[in-house]
mmCIF file of C-alpha atoms and ligand atoms in Angstrom:
data_model
loop_
_atom_site.group_PDB
_atom_site.id
_atom_site.type_symbol
_atom_site.label_atom_id
_atom_site.label_comp_id
_atom_site.label_asym_id
_atom_site.label_seq_id
_atom_site.Cartn_x
_atom_site.Cartn_y
_atom_site.Cartn_z
ATOM 1 C CA MET A 1 113.128 92.317 110.536
ATOM 2 C CA ALA A 2 116.101 90.045 109.880
ATOM 3 C CA ASN A 3 116.362 89.130 113.545
ATOM 4 C CA ILE A 4 112.951 87.810 114.181
ATOM 5 C CA ILE A 5 113.205 84.621 116.136
ATOM 6 C CA LEU A 6 110.645 82.229 114.849
ATOM 7 C CA PRO A 7 109.329 79.335 116.932
ATOM 8 C CA LYS A 8 111.230 76.227 115.933
ATOM 9 C CA LYS A 9 108.429 74.670 113.863
ATOM 10 C CA TRP A 10 108.237 77.776 111.828
ATOM 11 C CA ARG A 11 111.709 77.419 110.630
ATOM 12 C CA LEU A 12 112.149 75.947 107.158
ATOM 13 C CA SER A 13 113.718 72.714 106.384
ATOM 14 C CA GLU A 14 115.347 73.093 103.065
ATOM 15 C CA LYS A 15 114.326 69.539 102.136
ATOM 16 C CA SER A 16 110.617 70.139 103.021
ATOM 17 C CA VAL A 17 108.193 69.587 100.099
ATOM 18 C CA THR A 18 104.862 70.782 101.198
ATOM 19 C CA PRO A 19 103.182 73.573 99.175
ATOM 20 C CA GLU A 20 102.687 75.774 102.048
ATOM 21 C CA GLU A 21 106.396 75.804 102.837
ATOM 22 C CA VAL A 22 106.964 77.585 99.565
ATOM 23 C CA PHE A 23 105.820 80.576 101.459
ATOM 24 C CA TRP A 24 107.585 79.869 104.632
ATOM 25 C CA ASN A 25 110.952 81.214 103.525
ATOM 26 C CA ARG A 26 111.970 84.157 105.506
ATOM 27 C CA ARG A 27 112.078 86.655 102.686
ATOM 28 C CA LYS A 28 108.551 86.058 101.658
ATOM 29 C CA PHE A 29 107.451 85.598 105.167
ATOM 30 C CA VAL A 30 108.591 89.003 106.055
ATOM 31 C CA LYS A 31 107.271 90.541 102.907
ATOM 32 C CA ALA A 32 103.826 89.007 103.469
ATOM 33 C CA LEU A 33 103.766 90.478 106.993
ATOM 34 C CA GLY A 34 104.740 93.927 105.564
ATOM 35 C CA LEU A 35 102.084 93.629 102.919
ATOM 36 C CA SER A 36 99.288 92.785 105.221
ATOM 37 C CA GLY A 37 100.186 95.859 107.246
ATOM 38 C CA LEU A 38 100.901 94.005 110.568
ATOM 39 C CA SER A 39 103.845 94.722 112.874
ATOM 40 C CA ILE A 40 105.614 91.725 114.103
ATOM 41 C CA ALA A 41 104.646 92.419 117.644
ATOM 42 C CA THR A 42 100.893 92.698 116.847
ATOM 43 C CA PHE A 43 101.119 89.649 114.705
ATOM 44 C CA LEU A 44 102.793 87.452 117.313
ATOM 45 C CA SER A 45 100.749 88.486 120.295
ATOM 46 C CA GLY A 46 97.470 88.223 118.548
ATOM 47 C CA THR A 47 97.806 84.655 117.398
ATOM 48 C CA SER A 48 97.719 81.294 119.127
ATOM 49 C CA LEU A 49 100.809 79.808 117.898
ATOM 50 C CA LEU A 50 100.782 76.023 117.400
ATOM 51 C CA GLY A 51 97.531 75.783 118.960
ATOM 52 C CA CYS A 52 98.671 76.584 122.517
ATOM 53 C CA GLY A 53 96.079 79.297 122.869
ATOM 54 C CA LEU A 54 93.058 77.214 121.860
ATOM 55 C CA LYS A 55 90.242 77.431 124.479
ATOM 56 C CA LYS A 56 89.292 74.028 125.641
ATOM 57 C CA ASP A 57 86.090 75.123 127.223
ATOM 58 C CA LYS A 58 84.458 76.026 123.875
ATOM 59 C CA LEU A 59 84.411 72.664 122.340
ATOM 60 C CA ASP A 60 81.387 71.860 120.218
ATOM 61 C CA PRO A 61 79.386 69.195 122.106
ATOM 62 C CA LYS A 62 78.589 67.572 118.687
ATOM 63 C CA ALA A 63 82.230 67.132 117.796
ATOM 64 C CA GLY A 64 83.320 63.491 118.032
ATOM 65 C CA PRO A 65 86.753 62.377 119.167
ATOM 66 C CA SER A 66 88.110 62.461 115.606
ATOM 67 C CA GLY A 67 86.153 65.561 114.691
ATOM 68 C CA GLY A 68 83.312 63.595 113.304
ATOM 69 C CA VAL A 69 79.735 64.865 113.679
ATOM 70 C CA PHE A 70 77.606 62.503 115.609
ATOM 71 C CA GLU A 71 74.223 64.332 115.486
ATOM 72 C CA ASP A 72 74.431 65.343 111.871
ATOM 73 C CA PRO A 73 70.999 66.365 110.536
ATOM 74 C CA THR A 74 71.679 64.330 107.441
ATOM 75 C CA ASP A 75 72.758 61.150 109.123
ATOM 76 C CA ASP A 76 69.754 59.246 107.706
ATOM 77 C CA LEU A 77 71.183 59.549 104.147
ATOM 78 C CA TYR A 78 74.265 57.389 104.956
ATOM 79 C CA PRO A 79 75.485 54.991 103.784
ATOM 80 C CA ALA A 80 74.442 55.938 100.323
ATOM 81 C CA LYS A 81 74.079 53.668 97.430
ATOM 82 C CA LYS A 82 77.451 52.475 96.047
ATOM 83 C CA ASN A 83 78.117 53.423 92.428
ATOM 84 C CA LYS A 84 79.867 50.398 91.151
ATOM 85 C CA LYS A 85 81.261 52.284 88.177
ATOM 86 C CA PHE A 86 83.782 53.885 90.484
ATOM 87 C CA LEU A 87 85.749 51.309 92.402
ATOM 88 C CA VAL A 88 89.332 51.218 93.412
ATOM 89 C CA GLU A 89 91.138 48.764 95.874
ATOM 90 C CA PRO A 90 92.338 48.583 98.355
ATOM 91 C CA LEU A 91 90.833 51.344 100.549
ATOM 92 C CA THR A 92 93.062 53.353 102.685
ATOM 93 C CA PRO A 93 91.917 52.686 106.406
ATOM 94 C CA GLU A 94 89.616 55.449 107.537
ATOM 95 C CA LYS A 95 91.730 56.212 110.668
ATOM 96 C CA VAL A 96 94.729 57.064 108.491
ATOM 97 C CA ALA A 97 92.899 59.179 106.020
ATOM 98 C CA ALA A 98 91.091 61.018 108.886
ATOM 99 C CA SER A 99 94.249 61.944 110.809
ATOM 100 C CA TYR A 100 96.474 63.193 107.870
ATOM 101 C CA ASN A 101 94.770 66.229 106.469
ATOM 102 C CA ASN A 102 95.903 69.268 104.666
ATOM 103 C CA PHE A 103 93.510 72.070 105.833
ATOM 104 C CA TYR A 104 95.516 75.206 106.300
ATOM 105 C CA GLU A 105 92.551 77.078 107.882
ATOM 106 C CA PHE A 106 93.124 74.922 110.939
ATOM 107 C CA PHE A 107 96.731 74.243 111.005
ATOM 108 C CA PRO A 108 99.838 74.083 108.747
ATOM 109 C CA ASP A 109 100.586 70.465 109.656
ATOM 110 C CA LYS A 110 98.468 67.527 109.007
ATOM 111 C CA GLU A 111 98.493 65.955 112.280
ATOM 112 C CA ASN A 112 96.967 68.936 114.156
ATOM 113 C CA VAL A 113 94.042 69.729 111.944
ATOM 114 C CA VAL A 114 91.619 67.376 113.780
ATOM 115 C CA LYS A 115 92.361 68.956 117.184
ATOM 116 C CA ASN A 116 92.259 72.463 115.844
ATOM 117 C CA SER A 117 88.961 71.962 113.940
ATOM 118 C CA LYS A 118 86.962 70.918 117.012
ATOM 119 C CA ASN A 119 85.370 74.228 117.557
ATOM 120 C CA PHE A 120 84.436 74.738 113.922
ATOM 121 C CA GLN A 121 80.696 75.126 113.585
ATOM 122 C CA ILE A 122 79.322 73.540 110.454
ATOM 123 C CA ARG A 123 75.663 74.509 111.105
ATOM 124 C CA PRO A 124 74.054 76.799 110.236
ATOM 125 C CA TRP A 125 75.766 76.814 106.890
ATOM 126 C CA GLN A 126 74.802 78.190 103.526
ATOM 127 C CA VAL A 127 76.190 77.849 100.014
ATOM 128 C CA LYS A 128 75.659 80.805 97.744
ATOM 129 C CA VAL A 129 75.393 79.736 94.026
ATOM 130 C CA HIS A 130 75.429 82.547 91.681
ATOM 131 C CA GLY A 131 77.156 84.673 88.824
ATOM 132 C CA LEU A 132 76.271 83.904 85.138
ATOM 133 C CA VAL A 133 73.333 81.622 85.805
ATOM 134 C CA GLU A 134 69.597 81.956 85.315
ATOM 135 C CA ASN A 135 68.628 80.592 88.697
ATOM 136 C CA PRO A 136 70.952 81.900 91.367
ATOM 137 C CA LYS A 137 70.296 80.332 94.650
ATOM 138 C CA THR A 138 71.533 80.343 98.261
ATOM 139 C CA TYR A 139 71.076 76.902 99.651
ATOM 140 C CA ASP A 140 70.823 76.026 103.235
ATOM 141 C CA ILE A 141 73.265 73.173 103.604
ATOM 142 C CA ASP A 142 70.629 70.603 104.752
ATOM 143 C CA ASP A 143 68.455 71.384 101.692
ATOM 144 C CA LEU A 144 71.418 71.159 99.378
ATOM 145 C CA ILE A 145 72.485 67.763 100.613
ATOM 146 C CA ARG A 146 68.853 66.509 100.199
ATOM 147 C CA ALA A 147 68.445 68.248 96.764
ATOM 148 C CA PHE A 148 70.344 65.597 94.752
ATOM 149 C CA PRO A 149 70.618 61.850 95.243
ATOM 150 C CA LEU A 150 73.718 60.908 97.144
ATOM 151 C CA GLU A 151 75.948 58.066 96.044
ATOM 152 C CA GLU A 152 79.168 56.496 97.172
ATOM 153 C CA ARG A 153 82.331 56.433 94.825
ATOM 154 C CA VAL A 154 85.719 55.000 95.624
ATOM 155 C CA TYR A 155 88.315 57.275 94.155
ATOM 156 C CA ARG A 156 92.145 57.535 94.074
ATOM 157 C CA PHE A 157 93.352 60.784 95.552
ATOM 158 C CA ARG A 158 96.668 62.388 94.992
ATOM 159 C CA CYS A 159 98.233 65.290 96.743
ATOM 160 C CA VAL A 160 100.851 67.452 94.949
ATOM 161 C CA GLU A 161 103.291 66.516 97.937
ATOM 162 C CA ALA A 162 103.392 62.961 96.303
ATOM 163 C CA TRP A 163 101.243 61.102 98.851
ATOM 164 C CA ALA A 164 98.264 59.207 97.813
ATOM 165 C CA MET A 165 95.216 57.411 99.172
ATOM 166 C CA VAL A 166 92.037 55.629 98.123
ATOM 167 C CA VAL A 167 88.794 56.647 99.862
ATOM 168 C CA PRO A 168 84.983 56.206 99.472
ATOM 169 C CA TRP A 169 83.460 59.632 99.068
ATOM 170 C CA THR A 170 79.633 60.240 99.310
ATOM 171 C CA GLY A 171 78.140 63.065 97.418
ATOM 172 C CA PHE A 172 76.513 63.925 94.162
ATOM 173 C CA PRO A 173 77.869 64.890 90.739
ATOM 174 C CA LEU A 174 78.583 68.623 90.750
ATOM 175 C CA SER A 175 76.934 68.657 87.313
ATOM 176 C CA ALA A 176 73.581 68.146 89.014
ATOM 177 C CA LEU A 177 73.885 71.324 90.902
ATOM 178 C CA ILE A 178 75.177 73.240 87.890
ATOM 179 C CA LYS A 179 72.257 72.159 85.764
ATOM 180 C CA ALA A 180 69.807 73.258 88.566
ATOM 181 C CA VAL A 181 71.024 76.808 88.488
ATOM 182 C CA MET A 182 71.160 76.946 84.678
ATOM 183 C CA PRO A 183 74.396 78.596 83.647
ATOM 184 C CA LYS A 184 74.333 81.173 80.838
ATOM 185 C CA SER A 185 76.379 80.511 77.807
ATOM 186 C CA SER A 186 78.770 83.189 78.959
ATOM 187 C CA ALA A 187 79.750 81.090 81.989
ATOM 188 C CA LYS A 188 83.032 79.567 81.114
ATOM 189 C CA PHE A 189 84.612 78.886 84.579
ATOM 190 C CA VAL A 190 83.393 78.074 88.043
ATOM 191 C CA ARG A 191 84.899 79.745 91.062
ATOM 192 C CA PHE A 192 84.828 78.237 94.504
ATOM 193 C CA LYS A 193 85.211 80.072 97.822
ATOM 194 C CA SER A 194 85.789 78.466 101.348
ATOM 195 C CA PHE A 195 84.696 80.063 104.605
ATOM 196 C CA LEU A 196 86.347 82.832 106.449
ATOM 197 C CA ASN A 197 86.064 82.567 110.153
ATOM 198 C CA PRO A 198 89.464 83.303 112.064
ATOM 199 C CA ASP A 199 87.733 82.865 115.429
ATOM 200 C CA GLN A 200 86.999 79.173 114.713
ATOM 201 C CA ALA A 201 89.832 78.568 112.380
ATOM 202 C CA PRO A 202 93.140 79.199 114.160
ATOM 203 C CA GLY A 203 95.227 78.821 110.908
ATOM 204 C CA GLN A 204 93.475 81.826 109.449
ATOM 205 C CA LYS A 205 94.582 83.904 112.361
ATOM 206 C CA MET A 206 98.179 82.654 112.550
ATOM 207 C CA GLN A 207 98.957 82.651 108.833
ATOM 208 C CA PRO A 208 97.935 86.090 107.629
ATOM 209 C CA TRP A 209 100.179 85.641 104.510
ATOM 210 C CA TYR A 210 97.463 83.397 102.930
ATOM 211 C CA ASN A 211 94.803 85.411 101.111
ATOM 212 C CA TRP A 212 91.921 83.784 103.085
ATOM 213 C CA PRO A 213 89.394 82.539 102.370
ATOM 214 C CA TYR A 214 90.815 79.763 100.296
ATOM 215 C CA TYR A 215 89.671 79.980 96.664
ATOM 216 C CA GLU A 216 89.860 77.589 93.637
ATOM 217 C CA GLY A 217 88.379 77.195 90.292
ATOM 218 C CA LEU A 218 87.579 74.865 87.379
ATOM 219 C CA ARG A 219 86.886 75.182 83.799
ATOM 220 C CA MET A 220 83.082 74.691 83.039
ATOM 221 C CA ASP A 221 83.748 71.427 81.284
ATOM 222 C CA GLU A 222 85.864 70.194 84.197
ATOM 223 C CA ALA A 223 83.202 71.128 86.670
ATOM 224 C CA MET A 224 80.524 69.424 84.475
ATOM 225 C CA HIS A 225 82.623 66.238 84.114
ATOM 226 C CA GLU A 226 80.995 63.235 85.546
ATOM 227 C CA LEU A 227 84.026 62.517 87.857
ATOM 228 C CA THR A 228 83.693 65.913 89.605
ATOM 229 C CA MET A 229 81.751 65.573 92.870
ATOM 230 C CA ALA A 230 80.320 67.736 95.426
ATOM 231 C CA VAL A 231 81.174 65.655 98.533
ATOM 232 C CA THR A 232 79.319 65.561 101.862
ATOM 233 C CA GLY A 233 80.451 62.272 103.310
ATOM 234 C CA ILE A 234 83.223 59.749 103.543
ATOM 235 C CA TYR A 235 83.399 56.033 104.613
ATOM 236 C CA GLY A 236 79.545 55.824 104.636
ATOM 237 C CA HIS A 237 78.837 58.706 107.013
ATOM 238 C CA PRO A 238 78.774 62.494 106.994
ATOM 239 C CA MET A 239 82.137 64.041 106.516
ATOM 240 C CA PRO A 240 84.121 64.869 109.514
ATOM 241 C CA LYS A 241 85.344 68.446 109.737
ATOM 242 C CA GLN A 242 88.902 67.654 108.902
ATOM 243 C CA HIS A 243 87.947 66.328 105.403
ATOM 244 C CA GLY A 244 85.982 69.648 104.598
ATOM 245 C CA ALA A 245 82.612 69.394 106.073
ATOM 246 C CA PRO A 246 79.935 70.115 105.349
ATOM 247 C CA ILE A 247 80.655 70.147 101.622
ATOM 248 C CA ARG A 248 83.691 70.088 99.440
ATOM 249 C CA ILE A 249 84.674 69.460 95.801
ATOM 250 C CA ILE A 250 86.491 66.408 94.561
ATOM 251 C CA THR A 251 88.336 66.285 91.206
ATOM 252 C CA PRO A 252 90.222 63.046 91.479
ATOM 253 C CA TRP A 253 92.364 63.565 88.277
ATOM 254 C CA LYS A 254 93.849 66.794 89.758
ATOM 255 C CA TYR A 255 96.213 67.439 92.534
ATOM 256 C CA GLY A 256 94.497 67.514 95.969
ATOM 257 C CA TYR A 257 94.592 71.288 96.451
ATOM 258 C CA LYS A 258 92.027 71.713 93.630
ATOM 259 C CA SER A 259 89.525 69.826 95.831
ATOM 260 C CA ILE A 260 88.475 72.769 97.966
ATOM 261 C CA LYS A 261 86.989 72.009 101.302
ATOM 262 C CA SER A 262 84.148 73.664 103.272
ATOM 263 C CA VAL A 263 82.692 75.574 100.341
ATOM 264 C CA VAL A 264 80.468 78.591 100.984
ATOM 265 C CA GLU A 265 80.221 80.074 97.472
ATOM 266 C CA ILE A 266 80.130 78.786 93.937
ATOM 267 C CA GLU A 267 80.229 81.498 91.234
ATOM 268 C CA PHE A 268 79.957 81.147 87.485
ATOM 269 C CA VAL A 269 82.323 83.570 85.710
ATOM 270 C CA LYS A 270 83.472 84.402 82.162
ATOM 271 C CA ASN A 271 87.191 84.534 82.796
ATOM 272 C CA GLN A 272 89.587 82.031 84.387
ATOM 273 C CA PRO A 273 89.398 82.722 88.135
ATOM 274 C CA ARG A 274 92.504 83.140 90.392
ATOM 275 C CA THR A 275 93.388 80.330 92.731
ATOM 276 C CA LEU A 276 95.033 80.568 96.124
ATOM 277 C CA TRP A 277 98.157 78.483 95.438
ATOM 278 C CA ASN A 278 98.666 79.772 91.918
ATOM 279 C CA ASP A 279 98.620 83.350 93.299
ATOM 280 C CA LEU A 280 101.226 82.290 95.838
ATOM 281 C CA ALA A 281 103.595 80.476 93.650
ATOM 282 C CA PRO A 282 102.494 80.383 90.030
ATOM 283 C CA ASP A 283 105.519 78.452 88.771
ATOM 284 C CA GLU A 284 104.706 75.684 91.210
ATOM 285 C CA TYR A 285 100.922 75.398 91.152
ATOM 286 C CA SER A 286 99.132 75.872 87.875
ATOM 287 C CA PHE A 287 95.481 76.563 87.365
ATOM 288 C CA GLU A 288 94.982 73.185 85.683
ATOM 289 C CA SER A 289 97.095 71.035 88.073
ATOM 290 C CA ASN A 290 96.385 67.716 86.360
ATOM 291 C CA VAL A 291 98.307 64.812 88.022
ATOM 292 C CA ASN A 292 101.272 64.094 85.565
ATOM 293 C CA PRO A 293 104.204 61.859 86.414
ATOM 294 C CA LYS A 294 106.215 63.460 83.714
ATOM 295 C CA VAL A 295 106.022 67.029 84.841
ATOM 296 C CA PRO A 296 107.994 67.340 88.073
ATOM 297 C CA HIS A 297 107.178 70.036 90.633
ATOM 298 C CA PRO A 298 110.056 72.533 90.534
ATOM 299 C CA ARG A 299 111.288 71.062 93.910
ATOM 300 C CA TRP A 300 110.580 67.405 93.508
ATOM 301 C CA SER A 301 109.719 64.634 91.209
ATOM 302 C CA GLN A 302 106.113 63.509 90.586
ATOM 303 C CA ALA A 303 107.121 60.226 89.040
ATOM 304 C CA THR A 304 106.096 58.162 92.123
ATOM 305 C CA GLU A 305 103.813 58.622 95.105
ATOM 306 C CA ARG A 306 103.604 57.152 98.665
ATOM 307 C CA LEU A 307 100.523 55.568 100.031
ATOM 308 C CA ILE A 308 99.819 57.092 103.380
ATOM 309 C CA ASP A 309 98.777 53.840 105.075
ATOM 310 C CA THR A 310 101.460 51.377 104.004
ATOM 311 C CA GLY A 311 104.188 53.803 103.079
ATOM 312 C CA GLN A 312 104.537 51.842 99.803
ATOM 313 C CA ARG A 313 105.904 53.852 96.865
ATOM 314 C CA GLN A 314 104.168 53.247 93.472
ATOM 315 C CA ASP A 315 104.224 54.941 90.121
ATOM 316 C CA THR A 316 102.174 57.955 89.578
ATOM 317 C CA LEU A 317 99.523 57.526 86.936
ATOM 318 C CA VAL A 318 98.854 60.263 84.272
ATOM 319 C CA TYR A 319 95.527 61.961 85.345
ATOM 320 C CA ASN A 320 95.811 59.982 88.517
ATOM 321 C CA GLY A 321 94.393 56.932 86.628
ATOM 322 C CA TYR A 322 91.453 58.771 85.066
ATOM 323 C CA GLY A 323 92.790 59.437 81.675
ATOM 324 C CA ASP A 324 90.273 57.282 79.853
ATOM 325 C CA SER A 325 87.586 59.632 81.056
ATOM 326 C CA VAL A 326 89.307 63.007 81.132
ATOM 327 C CA ALA A 327 92.171 63.062 78.629
ATOM 328 C CA LYS A 328 89.727 64.252 76.027
ATOM 329 C CA LEU A 329 89.153 67.460 77.968
ATOM 330 C CA TYR A 330 92.765 68.387 77.179
ATOM 331 C CA SER A 331 93.308 67.310 73.657
HETATM 332 N N1 MTE O 1 89.666 75.124 102.098
HETATM 333 C C1 MTE O 1 90.732 74.201 101.902
HETATM 334 N N2 MTE O 1 90.586 73.186 101.046
HETATM 335 C C2 MTE O 1 91.624 72.388 100.784
HETATM 336 C C3 MTE O 1 92.810 72.524 101.512
HETATM 337 C C4 MTE O 1 92.972 73.559 102.517
HETATM 338 O O1 MTE O 1 93.924 73.818 103.114
HETATM 339 N N3 MTE O 1 91.817 74.406 102.614
HETATM 340 N N4 MTE O 1 93.930 71.696 101.330
HETATM 341 C C5 MTE O 1 93.960 70.882 99.954
HETATM 342 C C6 MTE O 1 94.895 69.948 99.817
HETATM 343 S S1 MTE O 1 96.553 70.462 99.632
HETATM 344 C C7 MTE O 1 94.695 68.632 99.899
HETATM 345 S S2 MTE O 1 95.842 67.488 99.660
HETATM 346 C C8 MTE O 1 93.194 68.121 100.320
HETATM 347 C C9 MTE O 1 93.257 67.197 101.463
HETATM 348 O O2 MTE O 1 91.995 66.623 101.655
HETATM 349 P P1 MTE O 1 91.810 65.444 102.811
HETATM 350 O O3 MTE O 1 92.214 66.147 104.171
HETATM 351 O O4 MTE O 1 90.459 65.117 102.738
HETATM 352 O O5 MTE O 1 92.759 64.271 102.446
HETATM 353 O O6 MTE O 1 92.325 69.287 100.565
HETATM 354 C C10 MTE O 1 92.523 70.446 99.641
HETATM 355 N N5 MTE O 1 91.449 71.289 99.899
HETATM 356 MO MO1 MO O 2 97.605 68.601 98.781
#
């Protein structure tokens, strides 16, 4: 086991600061393989490392050059009305935001997510909403997107890796969907689950140490908060795959990994649900994960952040600048 030769990109740089790399140290890597019952040989032969094995002949004809969907059945809803209450300036250019994406289902490094998500089929798609509710419902995505009025909001976005951007999301307040299914008083948390489809998501095949599908959670009051959005579009059009099409969550006062992409299930539960990053590294990624410049990540400071377009460094704001509206949730 100790003599495995990993492809160059798989070796850890000690200075690296991305969350996934927590898990890329050799001891845990080997342990994860052992736990998942795979032999190294099976694992390495059955995966398409670094995208080399992707079949070019199976590209989705609807996938645009940047992974955008050009014939989206909800195209007519965009651009949605701007909600002027939520404005931040200046915007990060779309091209930058759309080519720098954490989406481990498709690839562990941001620059390859677009290419590796081309085959991802975002129709048909259903979202199952269930658990401790009076009206459980499985929505077809196109009905769901039309069920609640869409609006555009410009939010700041802060990844735990200390990069930041400002983007216009289109979607609806998650609270609208929550009210529609009528949670019981016993529902204290909301659990979100992303898709599982290793045939279309190479990252799910090549990284078996993640407990796919990606899962996240919020407290009920966080999920009901007016800032929390179910997002279906960005920059005035349907969301391209790399940002989490066809529907994702956005909680702008929390680190980016709480904003789960490509959601297929929303469940109302009594107890605090487990989350993928917290299960992997509980001392590095808490359930709450509110942006806080004063609480360093165990391996780096959170005092400042880097804007992905200009590279400029600026001070991190507590609750990512949304304290006026969310601090009361934590008093
Ligand atoms: N399903 C899923 N959701 C996810 C992730 C992921 O890997 N899989 N990455 C998270 C992280 S770490 C970040 S920073 C944001 C990135 O969103 P963006 O690509 O739209 O900027 O998505 C979050 N949601
Ligand atoms: Mo992130």
